[in-house]
Coordinates of C-alpha atoms in Angstrom, one line a residue:
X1 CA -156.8 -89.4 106.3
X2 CA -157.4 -92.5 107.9
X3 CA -154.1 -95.5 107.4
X4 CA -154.0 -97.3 104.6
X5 CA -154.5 -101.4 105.0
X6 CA -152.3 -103.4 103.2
X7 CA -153.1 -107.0 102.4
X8 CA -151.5 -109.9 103.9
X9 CA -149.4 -112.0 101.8
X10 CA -147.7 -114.4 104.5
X11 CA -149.2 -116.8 107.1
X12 CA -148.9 -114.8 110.3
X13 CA -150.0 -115.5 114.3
X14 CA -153.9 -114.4 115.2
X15 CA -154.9 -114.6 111.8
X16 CA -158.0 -116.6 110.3
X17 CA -157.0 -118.5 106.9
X18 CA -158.6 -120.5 105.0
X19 CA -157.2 -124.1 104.6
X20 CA -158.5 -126.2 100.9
X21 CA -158.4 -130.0 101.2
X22 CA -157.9 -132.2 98.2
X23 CA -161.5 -133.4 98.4
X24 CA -162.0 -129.6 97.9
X25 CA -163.4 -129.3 100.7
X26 CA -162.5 -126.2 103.0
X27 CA -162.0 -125.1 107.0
X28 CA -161.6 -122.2 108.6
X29 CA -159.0 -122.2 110.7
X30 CA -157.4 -119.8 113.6
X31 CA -153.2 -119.2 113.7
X32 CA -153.1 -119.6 117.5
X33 CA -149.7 -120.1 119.1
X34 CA -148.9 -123.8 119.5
X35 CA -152.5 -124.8 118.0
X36 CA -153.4 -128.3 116.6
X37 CA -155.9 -128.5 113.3
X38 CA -157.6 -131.5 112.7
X39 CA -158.4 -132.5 109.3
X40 CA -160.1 -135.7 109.5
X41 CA -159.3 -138.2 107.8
X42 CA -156.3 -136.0 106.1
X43 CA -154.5 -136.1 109.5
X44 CA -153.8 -133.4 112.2
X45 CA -150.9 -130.4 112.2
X46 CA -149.3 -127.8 114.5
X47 CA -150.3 -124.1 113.0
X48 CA -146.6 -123.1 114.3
X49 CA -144.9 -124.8 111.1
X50 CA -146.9 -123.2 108.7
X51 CA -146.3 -119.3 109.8
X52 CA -143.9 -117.2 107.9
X53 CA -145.1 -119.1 104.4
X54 CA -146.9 -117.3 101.9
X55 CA -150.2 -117.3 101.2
X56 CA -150.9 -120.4 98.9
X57 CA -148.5 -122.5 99.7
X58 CA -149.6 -126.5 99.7
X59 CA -148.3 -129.1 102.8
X60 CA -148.0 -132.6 103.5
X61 CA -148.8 -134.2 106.6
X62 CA -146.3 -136.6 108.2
X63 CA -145.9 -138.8 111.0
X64 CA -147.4 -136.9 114.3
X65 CA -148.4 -133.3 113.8
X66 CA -145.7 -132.6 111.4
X67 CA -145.4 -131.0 107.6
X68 CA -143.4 -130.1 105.2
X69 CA -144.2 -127.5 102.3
X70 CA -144.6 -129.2 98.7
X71 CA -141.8 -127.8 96.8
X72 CA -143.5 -126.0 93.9
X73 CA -143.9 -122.0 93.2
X74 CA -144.1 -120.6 96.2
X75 CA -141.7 -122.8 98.0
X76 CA -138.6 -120.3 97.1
X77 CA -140.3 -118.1 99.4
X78 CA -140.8 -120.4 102.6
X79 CA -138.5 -120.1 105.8
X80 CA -135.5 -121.7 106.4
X81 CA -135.4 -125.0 107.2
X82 CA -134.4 -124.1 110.9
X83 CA -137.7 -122.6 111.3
X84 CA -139.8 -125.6 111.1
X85 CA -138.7 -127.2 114.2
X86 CA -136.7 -130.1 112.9
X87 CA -139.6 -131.2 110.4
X88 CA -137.3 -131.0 107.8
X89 CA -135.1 -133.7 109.4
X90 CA -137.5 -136.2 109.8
X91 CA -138.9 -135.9 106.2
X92 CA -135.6 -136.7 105.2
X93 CA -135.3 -139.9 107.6
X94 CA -138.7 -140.6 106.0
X95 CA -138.0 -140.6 102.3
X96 CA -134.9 -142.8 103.1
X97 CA -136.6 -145.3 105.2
X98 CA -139.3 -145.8 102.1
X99 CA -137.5 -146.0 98.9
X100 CA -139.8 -148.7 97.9
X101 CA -142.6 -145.5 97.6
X102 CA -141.3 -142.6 95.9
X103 CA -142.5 -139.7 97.2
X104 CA -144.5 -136.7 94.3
X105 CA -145.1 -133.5 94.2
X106 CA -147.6 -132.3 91.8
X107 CA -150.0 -134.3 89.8
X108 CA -148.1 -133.5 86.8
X109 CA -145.1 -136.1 88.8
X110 CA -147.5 -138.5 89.3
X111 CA -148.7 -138.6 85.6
X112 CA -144.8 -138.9 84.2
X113 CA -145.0 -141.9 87.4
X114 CA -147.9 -143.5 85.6
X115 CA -146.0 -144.1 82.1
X116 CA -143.0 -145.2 84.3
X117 CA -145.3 -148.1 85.5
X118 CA -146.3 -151.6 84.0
X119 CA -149.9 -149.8 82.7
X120 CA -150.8 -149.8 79.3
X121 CA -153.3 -146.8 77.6
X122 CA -155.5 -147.2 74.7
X123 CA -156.5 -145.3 72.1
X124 CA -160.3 -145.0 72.8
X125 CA -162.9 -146.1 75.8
X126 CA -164.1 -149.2 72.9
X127 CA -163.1 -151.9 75.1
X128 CA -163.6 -150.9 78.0
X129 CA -166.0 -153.0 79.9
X130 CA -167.3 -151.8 83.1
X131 CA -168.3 -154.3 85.6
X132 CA -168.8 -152.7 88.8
X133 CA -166.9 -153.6 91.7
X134 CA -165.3 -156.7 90.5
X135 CA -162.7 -154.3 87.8
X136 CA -160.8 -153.4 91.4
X137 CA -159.1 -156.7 92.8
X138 CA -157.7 -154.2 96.0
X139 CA -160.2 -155.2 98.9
X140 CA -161.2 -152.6 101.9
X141 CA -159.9 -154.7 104.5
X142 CA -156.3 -154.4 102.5
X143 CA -156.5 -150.6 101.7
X144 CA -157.6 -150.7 105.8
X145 CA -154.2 -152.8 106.1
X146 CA -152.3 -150.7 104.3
X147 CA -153.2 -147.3 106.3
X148 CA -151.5 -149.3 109.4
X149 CA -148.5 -150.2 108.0
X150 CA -147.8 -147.1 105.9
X151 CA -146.3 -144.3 107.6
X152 CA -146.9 -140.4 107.6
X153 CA -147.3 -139.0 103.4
X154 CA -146.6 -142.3 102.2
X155 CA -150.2 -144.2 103.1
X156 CA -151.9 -141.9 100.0
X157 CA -149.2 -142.8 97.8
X158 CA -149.2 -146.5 98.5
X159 CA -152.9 -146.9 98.8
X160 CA -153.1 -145.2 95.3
X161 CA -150.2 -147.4 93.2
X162 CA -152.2 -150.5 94.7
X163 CA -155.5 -149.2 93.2
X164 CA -153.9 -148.2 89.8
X165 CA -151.9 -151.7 89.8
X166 CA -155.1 -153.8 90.9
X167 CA -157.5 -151.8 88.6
X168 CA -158.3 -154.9 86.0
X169 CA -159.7 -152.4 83.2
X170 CA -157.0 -149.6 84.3
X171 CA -154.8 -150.4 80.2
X172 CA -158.0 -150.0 78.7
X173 CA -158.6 -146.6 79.8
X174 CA -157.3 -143.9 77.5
X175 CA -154.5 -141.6 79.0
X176 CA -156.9 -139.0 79.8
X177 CA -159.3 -141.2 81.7
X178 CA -156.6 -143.1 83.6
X179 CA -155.7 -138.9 84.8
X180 CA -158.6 -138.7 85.7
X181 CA -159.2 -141.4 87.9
X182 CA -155.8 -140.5 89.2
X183 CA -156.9 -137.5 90.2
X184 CA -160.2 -138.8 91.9
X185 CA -158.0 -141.2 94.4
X186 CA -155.5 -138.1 95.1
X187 CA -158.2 -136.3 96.5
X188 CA -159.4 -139.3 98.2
X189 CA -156.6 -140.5 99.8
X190 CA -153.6 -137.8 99.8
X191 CA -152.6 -136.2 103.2
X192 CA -152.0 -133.1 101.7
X193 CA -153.6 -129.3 102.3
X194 CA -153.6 -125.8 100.8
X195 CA -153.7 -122.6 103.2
X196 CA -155.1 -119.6 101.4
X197 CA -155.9 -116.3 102.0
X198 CA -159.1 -115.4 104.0
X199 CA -160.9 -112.7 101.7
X200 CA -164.4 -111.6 101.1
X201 CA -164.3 -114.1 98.3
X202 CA -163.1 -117.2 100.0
X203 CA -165.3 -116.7 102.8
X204 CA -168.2 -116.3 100.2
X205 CA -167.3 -119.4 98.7
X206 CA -167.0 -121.3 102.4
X207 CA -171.0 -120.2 103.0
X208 CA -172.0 -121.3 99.9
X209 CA -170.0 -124.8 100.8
X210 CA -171.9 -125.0 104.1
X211 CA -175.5 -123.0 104.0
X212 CA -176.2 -120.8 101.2
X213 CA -178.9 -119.3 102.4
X214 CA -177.0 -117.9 104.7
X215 CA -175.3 -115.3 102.6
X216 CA -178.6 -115.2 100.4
X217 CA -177.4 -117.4 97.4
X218 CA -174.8 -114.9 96.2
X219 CA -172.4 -115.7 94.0
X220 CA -168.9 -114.5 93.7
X221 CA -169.7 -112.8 90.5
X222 CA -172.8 -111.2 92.2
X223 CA -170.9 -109.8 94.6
X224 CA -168.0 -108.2 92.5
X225 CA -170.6 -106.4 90.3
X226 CA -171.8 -105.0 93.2
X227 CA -169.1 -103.8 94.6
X228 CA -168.5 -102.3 90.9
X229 CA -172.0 -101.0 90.4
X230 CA -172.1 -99.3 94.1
X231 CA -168.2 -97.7 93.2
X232 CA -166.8 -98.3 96.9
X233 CA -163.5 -97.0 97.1
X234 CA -161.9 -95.1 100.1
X235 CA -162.9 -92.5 101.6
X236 CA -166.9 -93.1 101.0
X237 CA -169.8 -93.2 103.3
X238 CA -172.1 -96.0 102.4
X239 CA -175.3 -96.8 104.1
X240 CA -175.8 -100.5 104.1
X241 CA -178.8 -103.0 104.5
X242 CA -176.3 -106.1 104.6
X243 CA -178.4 -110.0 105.5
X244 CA -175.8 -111.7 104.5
X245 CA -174.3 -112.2 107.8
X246 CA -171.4 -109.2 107.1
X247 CA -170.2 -111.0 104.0
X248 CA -170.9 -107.8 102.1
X249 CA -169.3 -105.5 104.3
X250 CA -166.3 -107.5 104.8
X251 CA -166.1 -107.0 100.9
X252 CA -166.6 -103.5 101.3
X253 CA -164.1 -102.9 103.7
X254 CA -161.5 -104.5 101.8
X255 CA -161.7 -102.4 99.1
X256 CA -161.8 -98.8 101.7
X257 CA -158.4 -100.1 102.8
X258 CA -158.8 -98.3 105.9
X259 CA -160.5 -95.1 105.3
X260 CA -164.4 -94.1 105.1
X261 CA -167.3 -94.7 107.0
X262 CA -170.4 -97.5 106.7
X263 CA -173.8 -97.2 108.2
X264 CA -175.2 -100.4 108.6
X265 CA -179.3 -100.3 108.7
X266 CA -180.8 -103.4 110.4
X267 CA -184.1 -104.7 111.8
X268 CA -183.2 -106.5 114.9
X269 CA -181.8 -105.5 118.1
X270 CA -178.4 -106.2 117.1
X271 CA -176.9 -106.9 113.9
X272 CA -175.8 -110.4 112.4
X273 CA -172.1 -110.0 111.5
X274 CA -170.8 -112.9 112.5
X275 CA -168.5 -113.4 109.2
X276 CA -166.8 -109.8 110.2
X277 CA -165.4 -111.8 113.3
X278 CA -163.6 -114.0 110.3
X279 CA -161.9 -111.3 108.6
X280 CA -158.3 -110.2 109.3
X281 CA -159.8 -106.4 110.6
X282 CA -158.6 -105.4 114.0
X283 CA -161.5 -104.1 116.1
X284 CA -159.9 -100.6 116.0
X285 CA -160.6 -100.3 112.2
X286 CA -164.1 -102.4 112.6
X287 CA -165.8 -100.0 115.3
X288 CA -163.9 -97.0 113.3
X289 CA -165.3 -97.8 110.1
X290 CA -168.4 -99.7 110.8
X291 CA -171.7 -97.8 112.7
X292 CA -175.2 -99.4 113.5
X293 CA -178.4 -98.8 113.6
X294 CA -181.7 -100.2 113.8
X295 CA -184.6 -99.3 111.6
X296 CA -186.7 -97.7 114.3
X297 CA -184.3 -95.5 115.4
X298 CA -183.0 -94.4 112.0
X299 CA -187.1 -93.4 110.8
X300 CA -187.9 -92.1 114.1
X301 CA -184.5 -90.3 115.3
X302 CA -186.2 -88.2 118.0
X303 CA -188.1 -90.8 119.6
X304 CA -185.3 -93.2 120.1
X305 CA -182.3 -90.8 120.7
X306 CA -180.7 -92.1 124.1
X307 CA -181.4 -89.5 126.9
X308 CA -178.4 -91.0 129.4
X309 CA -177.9 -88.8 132.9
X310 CA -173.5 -88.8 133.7
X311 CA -172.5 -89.5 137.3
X312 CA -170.9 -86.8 139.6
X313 CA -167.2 -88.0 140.4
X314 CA -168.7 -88.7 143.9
X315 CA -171.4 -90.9 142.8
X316 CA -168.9 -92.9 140.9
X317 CA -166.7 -93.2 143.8
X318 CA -169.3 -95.1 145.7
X319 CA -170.5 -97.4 142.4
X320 CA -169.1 -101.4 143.1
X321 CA -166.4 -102.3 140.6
X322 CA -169.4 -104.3 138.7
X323 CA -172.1 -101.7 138.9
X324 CA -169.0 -99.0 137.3
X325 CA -168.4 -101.0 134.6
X326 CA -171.9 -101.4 133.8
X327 CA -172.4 -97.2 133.9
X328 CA -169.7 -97.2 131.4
X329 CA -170.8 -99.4 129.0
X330 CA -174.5 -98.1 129.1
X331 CA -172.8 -94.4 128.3
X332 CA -170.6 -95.9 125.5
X333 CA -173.7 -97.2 124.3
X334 CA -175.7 -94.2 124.0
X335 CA -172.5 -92.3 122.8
X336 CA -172.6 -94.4 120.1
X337 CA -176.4 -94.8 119.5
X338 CA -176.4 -90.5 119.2
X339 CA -173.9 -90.7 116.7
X340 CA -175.3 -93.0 114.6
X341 CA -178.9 -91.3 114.5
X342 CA -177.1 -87.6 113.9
X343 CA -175.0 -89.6 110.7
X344 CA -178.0 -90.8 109.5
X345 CA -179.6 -87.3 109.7
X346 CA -176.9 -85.7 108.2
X347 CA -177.6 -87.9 104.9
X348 CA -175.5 -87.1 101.8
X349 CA -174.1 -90.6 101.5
X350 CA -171.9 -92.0 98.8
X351 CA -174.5 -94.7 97.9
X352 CA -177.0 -96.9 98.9
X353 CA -176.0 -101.1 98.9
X354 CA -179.2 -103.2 100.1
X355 CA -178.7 -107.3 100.2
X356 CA -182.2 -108.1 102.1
X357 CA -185.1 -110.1 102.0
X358 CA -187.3 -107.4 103.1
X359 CA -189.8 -105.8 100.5
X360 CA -187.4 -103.6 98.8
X361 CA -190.1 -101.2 96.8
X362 CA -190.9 -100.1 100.2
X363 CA -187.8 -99.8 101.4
X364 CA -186.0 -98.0 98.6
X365 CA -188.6 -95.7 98.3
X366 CA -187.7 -94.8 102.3
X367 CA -183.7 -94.8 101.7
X368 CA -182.9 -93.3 98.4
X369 CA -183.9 -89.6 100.2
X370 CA -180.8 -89.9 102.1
X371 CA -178.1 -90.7 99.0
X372 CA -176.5 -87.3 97.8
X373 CA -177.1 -86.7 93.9
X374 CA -175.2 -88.6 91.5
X375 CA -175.0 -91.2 93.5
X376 CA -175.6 -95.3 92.7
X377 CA -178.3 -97.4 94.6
X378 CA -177.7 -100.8 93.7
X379 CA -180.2 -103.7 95.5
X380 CA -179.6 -107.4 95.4
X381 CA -181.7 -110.1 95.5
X382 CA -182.1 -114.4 95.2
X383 CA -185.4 -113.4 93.4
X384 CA -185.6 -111.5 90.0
X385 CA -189.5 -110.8 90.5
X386 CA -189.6 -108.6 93.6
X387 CA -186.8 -106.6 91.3
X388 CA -188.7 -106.3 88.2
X389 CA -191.5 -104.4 90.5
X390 CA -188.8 -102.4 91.7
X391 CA -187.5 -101.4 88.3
X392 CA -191.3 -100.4 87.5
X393 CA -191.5 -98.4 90.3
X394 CA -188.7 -96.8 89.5
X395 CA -189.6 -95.9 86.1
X396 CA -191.8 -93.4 87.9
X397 CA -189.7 -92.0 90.4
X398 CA -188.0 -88.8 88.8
X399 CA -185.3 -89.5 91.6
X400 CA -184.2 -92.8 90.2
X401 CA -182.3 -92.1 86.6
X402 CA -181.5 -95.5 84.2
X403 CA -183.2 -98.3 86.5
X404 CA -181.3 -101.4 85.5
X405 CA -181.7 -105.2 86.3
X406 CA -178.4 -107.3 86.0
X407 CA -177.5 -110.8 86.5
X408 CA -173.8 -112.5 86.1
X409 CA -173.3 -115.8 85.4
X410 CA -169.7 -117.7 85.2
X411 CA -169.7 -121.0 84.2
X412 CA -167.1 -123.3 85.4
X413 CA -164.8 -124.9 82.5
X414 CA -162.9 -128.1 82.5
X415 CA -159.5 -127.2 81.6
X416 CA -156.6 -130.1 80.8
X417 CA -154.3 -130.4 78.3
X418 CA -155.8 -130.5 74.7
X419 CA -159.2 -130.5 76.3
X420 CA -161.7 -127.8 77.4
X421 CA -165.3 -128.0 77.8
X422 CA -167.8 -127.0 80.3
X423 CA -168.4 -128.8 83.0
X424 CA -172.1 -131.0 82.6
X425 CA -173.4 -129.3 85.9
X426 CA -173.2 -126.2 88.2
X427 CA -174.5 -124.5 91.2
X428 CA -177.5 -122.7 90.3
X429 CA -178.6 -119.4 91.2
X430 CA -176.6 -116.8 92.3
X431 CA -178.9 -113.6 92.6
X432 CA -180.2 -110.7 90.5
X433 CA -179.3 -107.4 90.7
X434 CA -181.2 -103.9 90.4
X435 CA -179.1 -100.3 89.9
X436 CA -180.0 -96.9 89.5
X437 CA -178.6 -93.3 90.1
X438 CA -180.1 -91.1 92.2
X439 CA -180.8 -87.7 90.9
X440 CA -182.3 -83.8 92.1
X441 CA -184.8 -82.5 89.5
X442 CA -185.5 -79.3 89.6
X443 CA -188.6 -78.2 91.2
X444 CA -189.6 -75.5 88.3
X445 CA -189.7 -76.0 85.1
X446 CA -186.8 -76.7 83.1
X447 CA -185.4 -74.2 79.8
X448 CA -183.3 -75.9 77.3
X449 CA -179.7 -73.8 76.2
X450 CA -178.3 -73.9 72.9
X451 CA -178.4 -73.6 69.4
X452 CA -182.0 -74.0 69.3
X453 CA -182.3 -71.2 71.6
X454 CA -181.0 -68.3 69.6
X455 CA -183.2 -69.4 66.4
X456 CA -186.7 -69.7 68.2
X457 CA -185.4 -65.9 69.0
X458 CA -185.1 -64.9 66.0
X459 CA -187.7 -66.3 64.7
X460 CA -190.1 -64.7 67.6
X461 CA -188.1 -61.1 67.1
X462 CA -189.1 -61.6 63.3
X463 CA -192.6 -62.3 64.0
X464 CA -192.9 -58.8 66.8
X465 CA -191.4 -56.8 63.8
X466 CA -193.5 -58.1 61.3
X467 CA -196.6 -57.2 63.8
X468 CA -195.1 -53.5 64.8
X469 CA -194.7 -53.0 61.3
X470 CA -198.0 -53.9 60.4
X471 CA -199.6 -51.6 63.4
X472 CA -197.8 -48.6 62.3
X473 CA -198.5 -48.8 58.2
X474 CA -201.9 -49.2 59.7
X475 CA -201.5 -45.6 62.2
X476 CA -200.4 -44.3 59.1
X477 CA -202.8 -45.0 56.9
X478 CA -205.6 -44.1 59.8
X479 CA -203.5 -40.8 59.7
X480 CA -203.8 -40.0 55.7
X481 CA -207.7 -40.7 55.8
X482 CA -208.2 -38.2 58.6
X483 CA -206.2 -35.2 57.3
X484 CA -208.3 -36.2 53.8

């Protein structure tokens, strides 16, 4: 039994995280020794004052490549202050040195800060006029001005008591507008950040942020009914046809925790899983776990089985350093190219898990052979049509039992106090899904056992002794006329 992988819960060295701006935007980021992350226009940090804090846990940026954890939830659970290489000591020089700014920690501070201020609210938007540009009396070249003179966490929260002082309409707005226009300038101009974990999910989520075609327009409820549909757990083998760049495998993996086995399938010379090189996996468990092969060598094994001749210890001896190292690798190569073909050979997996862009009628029809019985297949897809023909093939494949199309959809809600609605627009998309259980028949024909048995029985051994009774009333009879 293979160690089981627990899941990191605190910010550690040669880890990938994932770090969530207020513009809600996101970076992928590397915990290097003594590394700086630039955010932009949010300001730069060193990675070494963030390690040791759980996963979660929001920052500020100060002066220089300094932060200091918001105090909020998770903030209990940080380090002690001598762990953060005297930040702590200059936040506190800071906050002194700008009484005129106070300094807030959550939005819900800043909202109790708005009633503190000279702002009115009104009842309802009925006088509220709006008149472009000329409602904000806070030029550029001053909110320019003031992100010189303002130091470290305290340009956001000057810039933004400017804008809400200087809005002319601002009293006219009713308390849950003026919120959210708060909100909107937070994200705009706060120098603050969020490091969360670096799951399957998240990185899911970064794709679809960058290039979702790259991950094939999956969603993250597409993906979690996969992996329910498929039943990974550990311990299973799974053979895999994954385009999305190793998303789904990374997803896979995570829920193995360490133990089982995944065939990868894939139609190039070497397979695309760049996001794998993302995920908080050692190599150890990734070349343990993870096999690959290409599609040519897993329909024609004995064609592409690697043939490799080993060295005599004296014909190593007289190999350059280079040339040696080169011998190695080829024989690693076709150690591990053998072992792949005789794993796909040996069949019997615990389910079939295709995310591809290939024709997939074709393809199923090639892979469900090697799936044990009782086993899922479960096929995604951006495109419901090439599933539907794949459902009707499957209709007539006595292999394939309960053929089933599937398609989640989460809509995103707006959630504040005393309001909730759905939001006017969403990402569409997402993917479709197709599922089915892969099944023996019996070659021969098929006899039912039960109740119904035992009275067709008695009903035929009524019937034969009805007939023997007629046949010998009728010897009889034969008999009586003869002896007459």
């Amino acid at each position: 039994m293979s160690e089981f992988i627990p899941k990191e819960t605190r910010v550690d060295y040669h880890q990938h995280c994932l770090i969530r701006l207020p513009s809600e935007g996101t970076k992928l980021i590397e915990i290097r020794p003594n590394g700086i992350v630039k955010l932009g226009k949010f300001g730069t940090f060193s990675v070494d004052q963030i390690v040791g804090y759980p996963y979660g846990q929001s920052f500020e940026i100060l002066d220089g490549i300094n932060v200091r954890p918001i105090e909020g939830s998770l903030v209990d659970n940080a380090p002690d202050a001598t762990e953060t290489e005297g930040a702590v000591t200059e936040v506190e020089e800071e906050e002194t040195s700008r009484e005129a700014t106070p300094q807030f920690k959550s939005l819900s501070e800043k909202i109790d800060y708005l009633k503190k201020l000279d702002v009115k609210s009104s009842e309802t938007n009925r006088n509220l006029v709006d008149i472009g540009s000329s409602t904000q009396e806070l030029t550029q070249e001053e909110i320019e001005t003031l992100k010189v003179t303002a130091s470290g966490a305290a340009v956001g929260e000057a810039i933004i008591d400017k804008l809400i002082k200087s809005h002319v309409n601002f009293g006219h707005k009713t308390k849950h507008s003026q919120q959210k226009y708060l909100r909107r300038k937070q994200q705009k101009f706060l120098r603050r950040f969020t490091v969360d974990y670096l799951g399957a999910e998240q990185l899911l989520q970064y794709y679809l942020e960058k290039d979702a075609s790259r991950v094939l327009d999956m969603s993250d409820e597409s993906l979690a009914l996969l992996l329910s549909l498929s039943n990974v757990q550990p311990g299973g083998r799974y053979l895999v046809v994954d385009e999305t760049g190793g998303v789904v495998v990374s997803a896979m993996l995570e829920r193995m925790r360490g133990s089982g086995e995944i065939l990868v399938v894939h139609e190039n010379e070497h397979v695309n899983h760049s996001a794998l090189s993302y995920s908080n996996f050692s190599q150890d468990v990734l070349k343990r776990m993870v096999k690959t092969i290409n599609f040519l060598q897993f329909f024609e094994p004995e064609t592409e089985r690697v043939n490799f001749e080993e060295l005599t210890e004296a014909e190593l001896k007289d190999l350059k350093s280079n040339k040696k190292a080169h011998y190695y690798r080829r024989k690693q190569n076709a150690k591990d190219t053998n072992e792949a073909i005789d794993n796909a050979l040996r069949g019997e997996f615990d389910g079939l898990i295709m995310a591809t862009t290939l024709y997939i009628p074709t393809l199923l029809t090639k892979l469900e052979q090697y799936v044990a019985g009782s086993r899922p297949i479960v096929v995604y897809s951006q495109f419901k049509e090439v599933l539907v023909e794949t459902q009707v093939q499957a209709m007539n494949d006595h292999n394939l039992l309960a053929p089933t199309l599937h398609e989640s959809r989460c809509r995103p809600y707006q959630t504040i106090l005393g309001r909730l609605h759905p939001l006017m627009s969403m990402k569409g998309g997402g993917g479709f899904l197709f599922s089915a259980l892969r099944v023996l028949p019996l070659k021969e024909g098929v006899q039912a056992v039960g109740r119904g048995l035992s009275k067709k029985r008695k009903a035929e051994e009524d019937a034969m002794g009805s007939e023997e009774a007629s046949k010998k009333q009728a010897t009889e009879d034969t008999k009586d006329e003869v002896m007459e």
